[in-house]
mmCIF file of C-alpha atoms in Angstrom:
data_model
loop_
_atom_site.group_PDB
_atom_site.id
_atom_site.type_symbol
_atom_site.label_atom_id
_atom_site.label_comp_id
_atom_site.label_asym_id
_atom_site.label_seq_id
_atom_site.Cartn_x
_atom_site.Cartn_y
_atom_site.Cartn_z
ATOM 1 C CA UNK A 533 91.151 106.434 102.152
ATOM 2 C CA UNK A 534 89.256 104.078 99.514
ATOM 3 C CA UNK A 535 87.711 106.040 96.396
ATOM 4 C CA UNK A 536 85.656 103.653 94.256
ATOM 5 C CA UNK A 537 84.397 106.771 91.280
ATOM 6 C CA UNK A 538 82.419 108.781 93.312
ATOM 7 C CA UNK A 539 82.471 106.958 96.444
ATOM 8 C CA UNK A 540 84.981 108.341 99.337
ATOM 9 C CA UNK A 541 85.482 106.200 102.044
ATOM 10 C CA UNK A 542 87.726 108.600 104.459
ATOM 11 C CA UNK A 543 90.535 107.210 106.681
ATOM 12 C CA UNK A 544 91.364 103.486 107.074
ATOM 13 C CA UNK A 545 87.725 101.989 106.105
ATOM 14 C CA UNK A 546 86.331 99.253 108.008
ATOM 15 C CA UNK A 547 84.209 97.378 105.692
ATOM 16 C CA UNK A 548 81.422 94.423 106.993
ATOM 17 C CA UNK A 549 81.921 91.400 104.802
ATOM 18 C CA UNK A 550 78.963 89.961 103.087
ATOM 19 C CA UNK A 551 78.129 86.415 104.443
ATOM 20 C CA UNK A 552 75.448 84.420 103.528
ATOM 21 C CA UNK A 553 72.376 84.545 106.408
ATOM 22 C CA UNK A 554 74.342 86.677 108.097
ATOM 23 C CA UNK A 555 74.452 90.026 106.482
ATOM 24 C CA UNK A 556 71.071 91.001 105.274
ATOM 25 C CA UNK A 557 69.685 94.324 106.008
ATOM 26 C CA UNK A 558 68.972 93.967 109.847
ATOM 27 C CA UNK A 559 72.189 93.155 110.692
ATOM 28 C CA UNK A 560 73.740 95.793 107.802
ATOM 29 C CA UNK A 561 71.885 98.072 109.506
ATOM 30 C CA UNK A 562 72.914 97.382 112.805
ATOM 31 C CA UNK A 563 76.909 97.034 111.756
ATOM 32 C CA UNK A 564 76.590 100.908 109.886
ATOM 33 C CA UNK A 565 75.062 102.170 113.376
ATOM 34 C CA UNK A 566 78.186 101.102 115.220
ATOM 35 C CA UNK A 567 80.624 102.607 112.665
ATOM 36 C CA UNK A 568 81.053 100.030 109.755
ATOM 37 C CA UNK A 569 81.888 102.091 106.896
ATOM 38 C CA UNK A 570 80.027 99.877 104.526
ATOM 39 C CA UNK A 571 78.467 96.808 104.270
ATOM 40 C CA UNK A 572 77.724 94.310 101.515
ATOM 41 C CA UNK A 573 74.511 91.687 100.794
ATOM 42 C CA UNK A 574 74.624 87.936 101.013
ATOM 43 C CA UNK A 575 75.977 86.680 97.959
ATOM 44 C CA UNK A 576 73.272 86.256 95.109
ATOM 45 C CA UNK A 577 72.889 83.419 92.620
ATOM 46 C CA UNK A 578 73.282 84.949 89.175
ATOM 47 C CA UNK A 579 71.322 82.078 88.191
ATOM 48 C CA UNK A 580 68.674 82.463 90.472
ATOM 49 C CA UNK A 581 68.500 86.319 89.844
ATOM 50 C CA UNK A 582 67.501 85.934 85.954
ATOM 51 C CA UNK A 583 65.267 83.245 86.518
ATOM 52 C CA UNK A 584 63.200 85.965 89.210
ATOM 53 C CA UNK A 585 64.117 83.186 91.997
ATOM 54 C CA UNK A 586 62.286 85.293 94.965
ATOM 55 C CA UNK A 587 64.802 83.799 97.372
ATOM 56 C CA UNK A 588 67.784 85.621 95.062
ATOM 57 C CA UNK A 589 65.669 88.905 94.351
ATOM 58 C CA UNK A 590 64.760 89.206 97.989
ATOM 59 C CA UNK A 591 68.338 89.795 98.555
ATOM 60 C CA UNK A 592 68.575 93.416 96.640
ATOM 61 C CA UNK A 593 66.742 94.817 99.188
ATOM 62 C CA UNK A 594 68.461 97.107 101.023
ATOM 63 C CA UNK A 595 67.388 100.424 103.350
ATOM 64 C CA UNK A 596 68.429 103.966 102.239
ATOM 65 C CA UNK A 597 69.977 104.434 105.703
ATOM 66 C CA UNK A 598 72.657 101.566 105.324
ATOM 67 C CA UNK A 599 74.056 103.220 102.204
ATOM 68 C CA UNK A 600 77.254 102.758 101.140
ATOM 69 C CA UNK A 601 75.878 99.357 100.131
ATOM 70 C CA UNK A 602 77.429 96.703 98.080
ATOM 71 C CA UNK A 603 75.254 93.672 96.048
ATOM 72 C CA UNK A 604 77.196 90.733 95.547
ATOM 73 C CA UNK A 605 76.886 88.153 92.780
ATOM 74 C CA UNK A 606 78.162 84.999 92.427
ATOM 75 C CA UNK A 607 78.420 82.211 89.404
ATOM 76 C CA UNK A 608 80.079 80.505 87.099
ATOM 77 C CA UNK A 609 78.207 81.211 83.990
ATOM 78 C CA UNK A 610 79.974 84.345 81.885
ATOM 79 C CA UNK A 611 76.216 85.558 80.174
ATOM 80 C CA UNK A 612 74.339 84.888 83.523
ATOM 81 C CA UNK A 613 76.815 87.041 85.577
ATOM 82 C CA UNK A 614 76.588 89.457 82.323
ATOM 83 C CA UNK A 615 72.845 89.381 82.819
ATOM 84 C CA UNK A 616 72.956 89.491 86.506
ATOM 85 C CA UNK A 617 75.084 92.551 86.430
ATOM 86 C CA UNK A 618 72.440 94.751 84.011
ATOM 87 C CA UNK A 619 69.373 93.632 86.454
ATOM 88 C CA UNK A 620 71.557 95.307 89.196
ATOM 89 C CA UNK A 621 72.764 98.308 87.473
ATOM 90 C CA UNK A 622 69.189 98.433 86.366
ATOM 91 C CA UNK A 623 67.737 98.751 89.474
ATOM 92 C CA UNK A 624 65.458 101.989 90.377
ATOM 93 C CA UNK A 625 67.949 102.151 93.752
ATOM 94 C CA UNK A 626 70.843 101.429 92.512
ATOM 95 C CA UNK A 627 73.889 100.160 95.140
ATOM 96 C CA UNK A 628 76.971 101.999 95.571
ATOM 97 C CA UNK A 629 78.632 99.037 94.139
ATOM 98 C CA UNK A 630 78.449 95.658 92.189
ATOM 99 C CA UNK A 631 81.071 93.541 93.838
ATOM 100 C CA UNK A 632 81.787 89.852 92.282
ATOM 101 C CA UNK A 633 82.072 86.608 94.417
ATOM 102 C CA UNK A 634 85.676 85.136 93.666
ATOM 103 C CA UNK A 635 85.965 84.318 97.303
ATOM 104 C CA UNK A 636 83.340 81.680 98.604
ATOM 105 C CA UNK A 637 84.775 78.427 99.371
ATOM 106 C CA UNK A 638 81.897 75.768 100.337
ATOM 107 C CA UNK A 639 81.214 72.928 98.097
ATOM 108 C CA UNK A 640 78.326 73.773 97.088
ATOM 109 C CA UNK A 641 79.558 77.223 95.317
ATOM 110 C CA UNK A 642 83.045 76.534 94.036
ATOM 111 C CA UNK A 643 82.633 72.840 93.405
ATOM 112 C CA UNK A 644 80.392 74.050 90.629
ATOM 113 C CA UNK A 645 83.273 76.473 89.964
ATOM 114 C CA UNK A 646 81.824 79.938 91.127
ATOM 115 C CA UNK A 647 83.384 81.530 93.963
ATOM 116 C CA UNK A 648 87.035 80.389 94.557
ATOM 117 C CA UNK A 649 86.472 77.208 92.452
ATOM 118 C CA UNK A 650 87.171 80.315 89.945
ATOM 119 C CA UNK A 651 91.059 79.614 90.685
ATOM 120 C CA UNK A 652 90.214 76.591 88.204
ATOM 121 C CA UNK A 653 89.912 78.404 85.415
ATOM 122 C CA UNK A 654 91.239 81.314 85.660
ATOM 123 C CA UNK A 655 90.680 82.388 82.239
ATOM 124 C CA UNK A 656 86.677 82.039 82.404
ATOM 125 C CA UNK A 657 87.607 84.487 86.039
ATOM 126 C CA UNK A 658 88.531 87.234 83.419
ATOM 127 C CA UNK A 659 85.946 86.966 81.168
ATOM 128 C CA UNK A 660 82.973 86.864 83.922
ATOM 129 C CA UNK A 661 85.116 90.043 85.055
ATOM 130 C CA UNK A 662 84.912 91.796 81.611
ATOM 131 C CA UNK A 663 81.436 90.879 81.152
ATOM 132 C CA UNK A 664 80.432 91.972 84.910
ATOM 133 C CA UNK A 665 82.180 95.473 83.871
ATOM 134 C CA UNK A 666 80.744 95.991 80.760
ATOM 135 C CA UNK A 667 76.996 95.130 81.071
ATOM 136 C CA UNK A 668 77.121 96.995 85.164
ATOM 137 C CA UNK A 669 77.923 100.384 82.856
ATOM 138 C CA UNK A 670 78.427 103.133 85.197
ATOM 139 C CA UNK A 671 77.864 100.898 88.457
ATOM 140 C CA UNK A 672 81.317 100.169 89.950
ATOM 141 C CA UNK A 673 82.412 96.849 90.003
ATOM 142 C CA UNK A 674 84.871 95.515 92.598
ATOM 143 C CA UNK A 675 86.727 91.908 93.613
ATOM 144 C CA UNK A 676 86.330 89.414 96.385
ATOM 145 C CA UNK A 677 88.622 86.899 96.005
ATOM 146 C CA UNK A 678 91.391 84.420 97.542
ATOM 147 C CA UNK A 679 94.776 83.934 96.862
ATOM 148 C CA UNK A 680 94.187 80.612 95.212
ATOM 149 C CA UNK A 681 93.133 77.285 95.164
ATOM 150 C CA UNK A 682 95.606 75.801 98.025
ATOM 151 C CA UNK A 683 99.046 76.189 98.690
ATOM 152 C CA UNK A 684 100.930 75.153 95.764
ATOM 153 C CA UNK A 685 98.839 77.367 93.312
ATOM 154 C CA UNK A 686 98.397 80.857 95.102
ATOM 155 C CA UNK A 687 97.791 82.918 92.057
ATOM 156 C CA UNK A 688 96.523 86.226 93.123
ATOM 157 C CA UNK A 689 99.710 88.109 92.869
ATOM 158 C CA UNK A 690 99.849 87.368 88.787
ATOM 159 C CA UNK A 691 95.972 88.070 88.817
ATOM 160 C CA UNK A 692 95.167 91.015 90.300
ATOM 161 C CA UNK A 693 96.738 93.386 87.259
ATOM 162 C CA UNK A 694 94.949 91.513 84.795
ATOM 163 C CA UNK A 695 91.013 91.773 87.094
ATOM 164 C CA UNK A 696 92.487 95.268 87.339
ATOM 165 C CA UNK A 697 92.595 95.584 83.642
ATOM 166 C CA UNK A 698 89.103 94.295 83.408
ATOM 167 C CA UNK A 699 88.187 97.576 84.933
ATOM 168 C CA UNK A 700 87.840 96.881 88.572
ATOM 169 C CA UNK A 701 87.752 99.841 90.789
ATOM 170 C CA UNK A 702 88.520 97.958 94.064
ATOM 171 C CA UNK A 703 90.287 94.356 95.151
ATOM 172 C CA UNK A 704 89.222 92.766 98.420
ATOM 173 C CA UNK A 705 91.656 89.856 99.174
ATOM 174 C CA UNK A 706 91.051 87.468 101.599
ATOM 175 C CA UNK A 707 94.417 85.914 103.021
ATOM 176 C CA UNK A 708 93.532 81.901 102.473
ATOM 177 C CA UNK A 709 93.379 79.780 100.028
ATOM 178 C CA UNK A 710 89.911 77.935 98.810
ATOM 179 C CA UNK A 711 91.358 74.498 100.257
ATOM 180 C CA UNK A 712 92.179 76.378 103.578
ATOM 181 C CA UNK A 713 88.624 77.316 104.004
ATOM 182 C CA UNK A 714 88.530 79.217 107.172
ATOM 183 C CA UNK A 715 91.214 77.016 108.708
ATOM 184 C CA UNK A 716 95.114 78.298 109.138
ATOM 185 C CA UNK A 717 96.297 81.481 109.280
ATOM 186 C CA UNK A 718 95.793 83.896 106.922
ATOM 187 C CA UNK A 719 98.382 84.954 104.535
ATOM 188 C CA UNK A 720 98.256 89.039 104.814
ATOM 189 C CA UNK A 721 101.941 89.575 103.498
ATOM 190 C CA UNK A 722 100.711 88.278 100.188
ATOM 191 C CA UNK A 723 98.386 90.755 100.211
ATOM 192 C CA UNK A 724 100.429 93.575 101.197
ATOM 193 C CA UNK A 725 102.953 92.537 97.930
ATOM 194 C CA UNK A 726 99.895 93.043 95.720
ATOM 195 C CA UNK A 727 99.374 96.597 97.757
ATOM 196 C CA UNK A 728 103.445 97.089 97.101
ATOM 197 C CA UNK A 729 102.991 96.677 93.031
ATOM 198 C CA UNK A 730 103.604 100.051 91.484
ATOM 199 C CA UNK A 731 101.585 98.971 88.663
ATOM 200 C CA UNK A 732 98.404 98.422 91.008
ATOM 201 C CA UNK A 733 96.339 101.502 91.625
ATOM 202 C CA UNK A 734 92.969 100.699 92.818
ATOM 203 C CA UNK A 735 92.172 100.436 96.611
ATOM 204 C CA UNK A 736 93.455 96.875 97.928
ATOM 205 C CA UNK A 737 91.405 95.951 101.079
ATOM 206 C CA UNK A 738 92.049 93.162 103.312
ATOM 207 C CA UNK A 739 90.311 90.457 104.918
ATOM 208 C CA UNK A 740 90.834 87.063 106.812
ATOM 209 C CA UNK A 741 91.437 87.057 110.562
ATOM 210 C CA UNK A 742 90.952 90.519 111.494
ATOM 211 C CA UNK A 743 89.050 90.263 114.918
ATOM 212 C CA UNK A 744 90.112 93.602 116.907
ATOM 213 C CA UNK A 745 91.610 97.213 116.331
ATOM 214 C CA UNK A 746 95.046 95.497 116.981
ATOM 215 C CA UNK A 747 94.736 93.559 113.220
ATOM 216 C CA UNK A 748 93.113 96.203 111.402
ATOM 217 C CA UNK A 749 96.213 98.684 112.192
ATOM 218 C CA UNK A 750 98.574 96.257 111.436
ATOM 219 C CA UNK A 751 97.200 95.275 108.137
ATOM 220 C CA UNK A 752 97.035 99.649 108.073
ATOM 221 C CA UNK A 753 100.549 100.187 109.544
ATOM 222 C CA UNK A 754 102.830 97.100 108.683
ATOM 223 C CA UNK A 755 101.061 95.908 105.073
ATOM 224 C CA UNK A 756 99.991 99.310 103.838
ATOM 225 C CA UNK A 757 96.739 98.270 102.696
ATOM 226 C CA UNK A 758 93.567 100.749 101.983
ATOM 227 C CA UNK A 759 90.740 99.217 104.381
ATOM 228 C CA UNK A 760 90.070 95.927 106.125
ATOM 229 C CA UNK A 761 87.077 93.754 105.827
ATOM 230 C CA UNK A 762 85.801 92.025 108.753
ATOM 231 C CA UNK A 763 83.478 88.493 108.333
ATOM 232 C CA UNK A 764 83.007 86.290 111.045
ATOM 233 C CA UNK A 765 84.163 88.541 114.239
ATOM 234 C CA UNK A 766 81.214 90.630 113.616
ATOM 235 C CA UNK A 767 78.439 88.313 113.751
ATOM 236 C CA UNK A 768 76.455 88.807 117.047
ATOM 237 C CA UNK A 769 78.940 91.668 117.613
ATOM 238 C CA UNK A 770 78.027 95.122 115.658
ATOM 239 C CA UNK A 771 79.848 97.473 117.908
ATOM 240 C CA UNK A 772 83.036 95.590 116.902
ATOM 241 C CA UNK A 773 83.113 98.014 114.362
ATOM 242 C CA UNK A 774 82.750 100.600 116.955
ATOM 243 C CA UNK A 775 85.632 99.624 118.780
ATOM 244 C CA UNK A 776 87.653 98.684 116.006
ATOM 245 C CA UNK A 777 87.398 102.257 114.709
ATOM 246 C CA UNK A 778 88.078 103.605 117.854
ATOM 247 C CA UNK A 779 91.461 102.333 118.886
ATOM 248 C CA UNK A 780 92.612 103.174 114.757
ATOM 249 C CA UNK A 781 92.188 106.942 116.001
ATOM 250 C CA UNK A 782 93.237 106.200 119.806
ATOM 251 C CA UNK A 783 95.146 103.242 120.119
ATOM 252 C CA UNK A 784 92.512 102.015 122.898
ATOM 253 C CA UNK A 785 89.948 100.066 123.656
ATOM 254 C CA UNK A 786 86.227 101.245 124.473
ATOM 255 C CA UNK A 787 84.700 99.346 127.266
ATOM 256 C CA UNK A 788 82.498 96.515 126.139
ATOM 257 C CA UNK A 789 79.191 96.875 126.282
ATOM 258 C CA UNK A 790 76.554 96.372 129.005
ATOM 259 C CA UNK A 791 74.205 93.548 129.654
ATOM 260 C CA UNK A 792 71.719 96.474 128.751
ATOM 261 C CA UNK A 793 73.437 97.491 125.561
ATOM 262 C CA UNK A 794 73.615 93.634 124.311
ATOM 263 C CA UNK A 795 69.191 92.870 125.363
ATOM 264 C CA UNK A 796 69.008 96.455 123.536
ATOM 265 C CA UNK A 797 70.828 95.060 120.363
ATOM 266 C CA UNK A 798 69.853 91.560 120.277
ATOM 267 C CA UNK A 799 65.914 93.009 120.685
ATOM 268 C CA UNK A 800 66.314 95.202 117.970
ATOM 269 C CA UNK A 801 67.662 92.983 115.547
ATOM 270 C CA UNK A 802 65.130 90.314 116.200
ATOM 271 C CA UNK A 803 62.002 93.118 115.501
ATOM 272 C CA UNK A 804 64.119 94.079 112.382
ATOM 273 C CA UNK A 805 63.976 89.933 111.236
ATOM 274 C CA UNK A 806 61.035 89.656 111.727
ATOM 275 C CA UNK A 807 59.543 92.985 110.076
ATOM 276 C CA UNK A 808 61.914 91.894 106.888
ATOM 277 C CA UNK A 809 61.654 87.812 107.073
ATOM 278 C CA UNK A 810 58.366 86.948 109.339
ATOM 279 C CA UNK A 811 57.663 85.444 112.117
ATOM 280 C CA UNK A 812 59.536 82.306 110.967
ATOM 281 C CA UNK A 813 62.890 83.387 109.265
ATOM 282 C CA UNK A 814 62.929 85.995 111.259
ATOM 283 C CA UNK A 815 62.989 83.895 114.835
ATOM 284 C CA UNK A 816 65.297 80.795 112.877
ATOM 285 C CA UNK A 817 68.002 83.476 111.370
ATOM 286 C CA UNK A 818 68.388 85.676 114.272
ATOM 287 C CA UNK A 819 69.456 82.608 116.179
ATOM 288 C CA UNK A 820 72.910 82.722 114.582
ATOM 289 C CA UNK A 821 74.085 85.817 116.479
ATOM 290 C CA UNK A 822 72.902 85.229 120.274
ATOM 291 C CA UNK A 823 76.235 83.229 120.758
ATOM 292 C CA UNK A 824 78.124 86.730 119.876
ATOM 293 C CA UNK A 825 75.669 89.114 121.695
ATOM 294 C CA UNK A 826 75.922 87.203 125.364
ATOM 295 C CA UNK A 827 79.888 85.900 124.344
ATOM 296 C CA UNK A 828 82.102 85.873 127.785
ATOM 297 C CA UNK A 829 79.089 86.214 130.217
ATOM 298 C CA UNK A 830 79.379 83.242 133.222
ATOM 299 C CA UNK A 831 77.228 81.061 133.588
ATOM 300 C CA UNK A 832 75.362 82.136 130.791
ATOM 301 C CA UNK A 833 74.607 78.364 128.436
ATOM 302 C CA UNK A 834 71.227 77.888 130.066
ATOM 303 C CA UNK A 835 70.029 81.665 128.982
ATOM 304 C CA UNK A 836 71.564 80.884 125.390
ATOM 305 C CA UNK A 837 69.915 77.124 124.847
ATOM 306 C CA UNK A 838 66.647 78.569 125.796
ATOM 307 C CA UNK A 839 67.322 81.748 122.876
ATOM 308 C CA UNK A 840 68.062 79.377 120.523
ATOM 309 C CA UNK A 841 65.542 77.007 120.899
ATOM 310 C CA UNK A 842 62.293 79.333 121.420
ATOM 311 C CA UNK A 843 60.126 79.345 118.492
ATOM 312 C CA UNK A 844 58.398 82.876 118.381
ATOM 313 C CA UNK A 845 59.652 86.029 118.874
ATOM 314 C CA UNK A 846 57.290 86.464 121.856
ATOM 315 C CA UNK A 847 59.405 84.246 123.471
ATOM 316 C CA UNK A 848 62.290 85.651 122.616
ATOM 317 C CA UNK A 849 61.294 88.998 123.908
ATOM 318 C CA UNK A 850 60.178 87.320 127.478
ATOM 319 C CA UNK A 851 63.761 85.785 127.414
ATOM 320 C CA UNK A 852 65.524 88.934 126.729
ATOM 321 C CA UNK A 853 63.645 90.373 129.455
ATOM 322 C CA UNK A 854 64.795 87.924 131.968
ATOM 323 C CA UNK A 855 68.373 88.592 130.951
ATOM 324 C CA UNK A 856 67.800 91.637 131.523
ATOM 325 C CA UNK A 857 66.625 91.245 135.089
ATOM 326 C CA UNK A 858 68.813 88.727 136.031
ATOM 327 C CA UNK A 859 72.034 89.771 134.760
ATOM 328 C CA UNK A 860 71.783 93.730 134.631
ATOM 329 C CA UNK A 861 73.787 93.452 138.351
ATOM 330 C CA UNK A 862 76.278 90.992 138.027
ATOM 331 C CA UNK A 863 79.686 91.423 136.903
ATOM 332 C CA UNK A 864 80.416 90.328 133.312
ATOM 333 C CA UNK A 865 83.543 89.300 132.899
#
């Protein structure tokens, strides 16, 4: 069980990750359907959100139904996360949580020292921390983070008291270092010592590398940790969640979906898109999941090329629809 305040998250949580143009509300919505316990937004510029960016403040939106919700900022700027964290807390639908961006490892974050280029300066990581906390008032604020910067300076161990001092109600770890990126394996025994700490006591959820039920009960059953978080599995595959959840309570599998299921999904999400984003966005962004919604299907590349490379969701639809037709009586896999 995770409690964050008032927030009860029963069982062995199963959390969806934020990612950037991945995780905005269609596909939060989607992921909560199938069982995700909660879900988080693409990470937002701090900068951009107190200059009234539309392309930051776009990214607070977020439906009633997909509650619990989490809005992420990022930065590297103590008074503009400060500043970010009142226009959330501020908000007239407030999230369930405020969670900071420690974690991001592309250039173009954490060579400007957000993200994990945090592990830098670790010092200036406390004090956004402190600020986050104190100007987010009642809002909770939780951790995403690393374990370091690379493998001679894995850091997370000495910091996670400290962020927890701060007044963090919840630390979401994932097993790499920055310099790792999303290469290696991912270090989940470090996380577990953190868990193991007798002086820790707010929820320690892991991430990095958990793909199937089989991960998410070990990090449960071997590491002891509160909840997982799962990133990239999940794109183009929302009822991973489903499954996931499933064998946790059954130690099985459920069967994977239909071709029906998968034209169902992948239709749905596209009208979401393009209701939130336009015709545009909507058509361009979506594109990023068909590889996970047809994944292990023969003979399938021609079907996908054509998906990816329409340029209006009419043509989308017609695709879909021949999918449907075409591969509703074949065998799978």
């Amino acid at each position: 069980m995770i409690r964050i305040d008032d927030l009860i998250l029963e069982g062995f949580p199963v959390l969806l990750a934020p990612m950037e143009d991945i995780t905005d509300p269609p596909f939060r919505a989607l992921c909560r359907r199938y069982g995700a316990d909660m879900s988080y937004s693409e990470f937002i510029s701090s900068d951009g959100l107190i200059r009234g960016a539309e392309k930051s403040v776009v990214k607070l939106d977020f439906d009633e139904q997909e509650r619990p919700v989490g809005i992420q900022i990022f930065g590297a700027d103590v008074e503009a996360m400060a500043l970010s964290a009142r226009i959330v807390a501020s908000l007239p639908s407030r999230p369930d949580v405020l969670d900071i961006n420690f974690g991001c490892p592309v250039g173009k974050v954490a060579g400007k020292g957000a993200g994990s280029g945090i592990f830098q300066d670790t010092d200036r990581m406390l004090r956004i921390t402190r600020a986050v906390v104190r100007e987010a008032g009642d809002l909770p604020v939780t951790v995403k983070t690393r374990l370091g910067w690379d493998e001679k300076s894995i850091c997370i161990q000495d910091l996670a008291e400290p962020l927890q001092d701060c007044g963090i109600r919840a630390l979401t770890i994932h097993g790499r270092t920055r310099c790792q990126m999303y290469k290696g394996q991912a270090h989940w025994e470090v996380i577990g010592e953190i868990k193991r700490n007798p002086r820790i006591h707010i929820p320690i959820i892991g991430n990095g590398d958990v793909t199937c039920g089989e991960d998410a009960a070990r990090m449960r059953d071997r590491y002891g940790l509160d909840g997982c978080m799962i990133g990239r599995a999940a794109v183009g595959a929302p009822w991973l969640f489903a499954d996931v959840k499933h064998f946790l309570t059954t130690g099985e599998h459920l069967p994977a979906p239909d071709i029906a299921e998968r034209v169902a999904v992948a239709r749905e999400h596209l009208q979401r898109a393009v209701a939130w984003k336009g015709e545009r966005l909507g058509v361009l962004e979506t594109r990023k999941h068909y590889a996970g919604y047809f994944k292990g299907i023969p003979d399938f590349k021609p079907m996908r090329i054509r998906l990816c490379t329409a340029d209006t969701s009419e043509e989308v639809f017609g695709i879909l629809d021949n999918i449907l037709d075409d591969f509703s009586s074949r065998a799978l896999f």
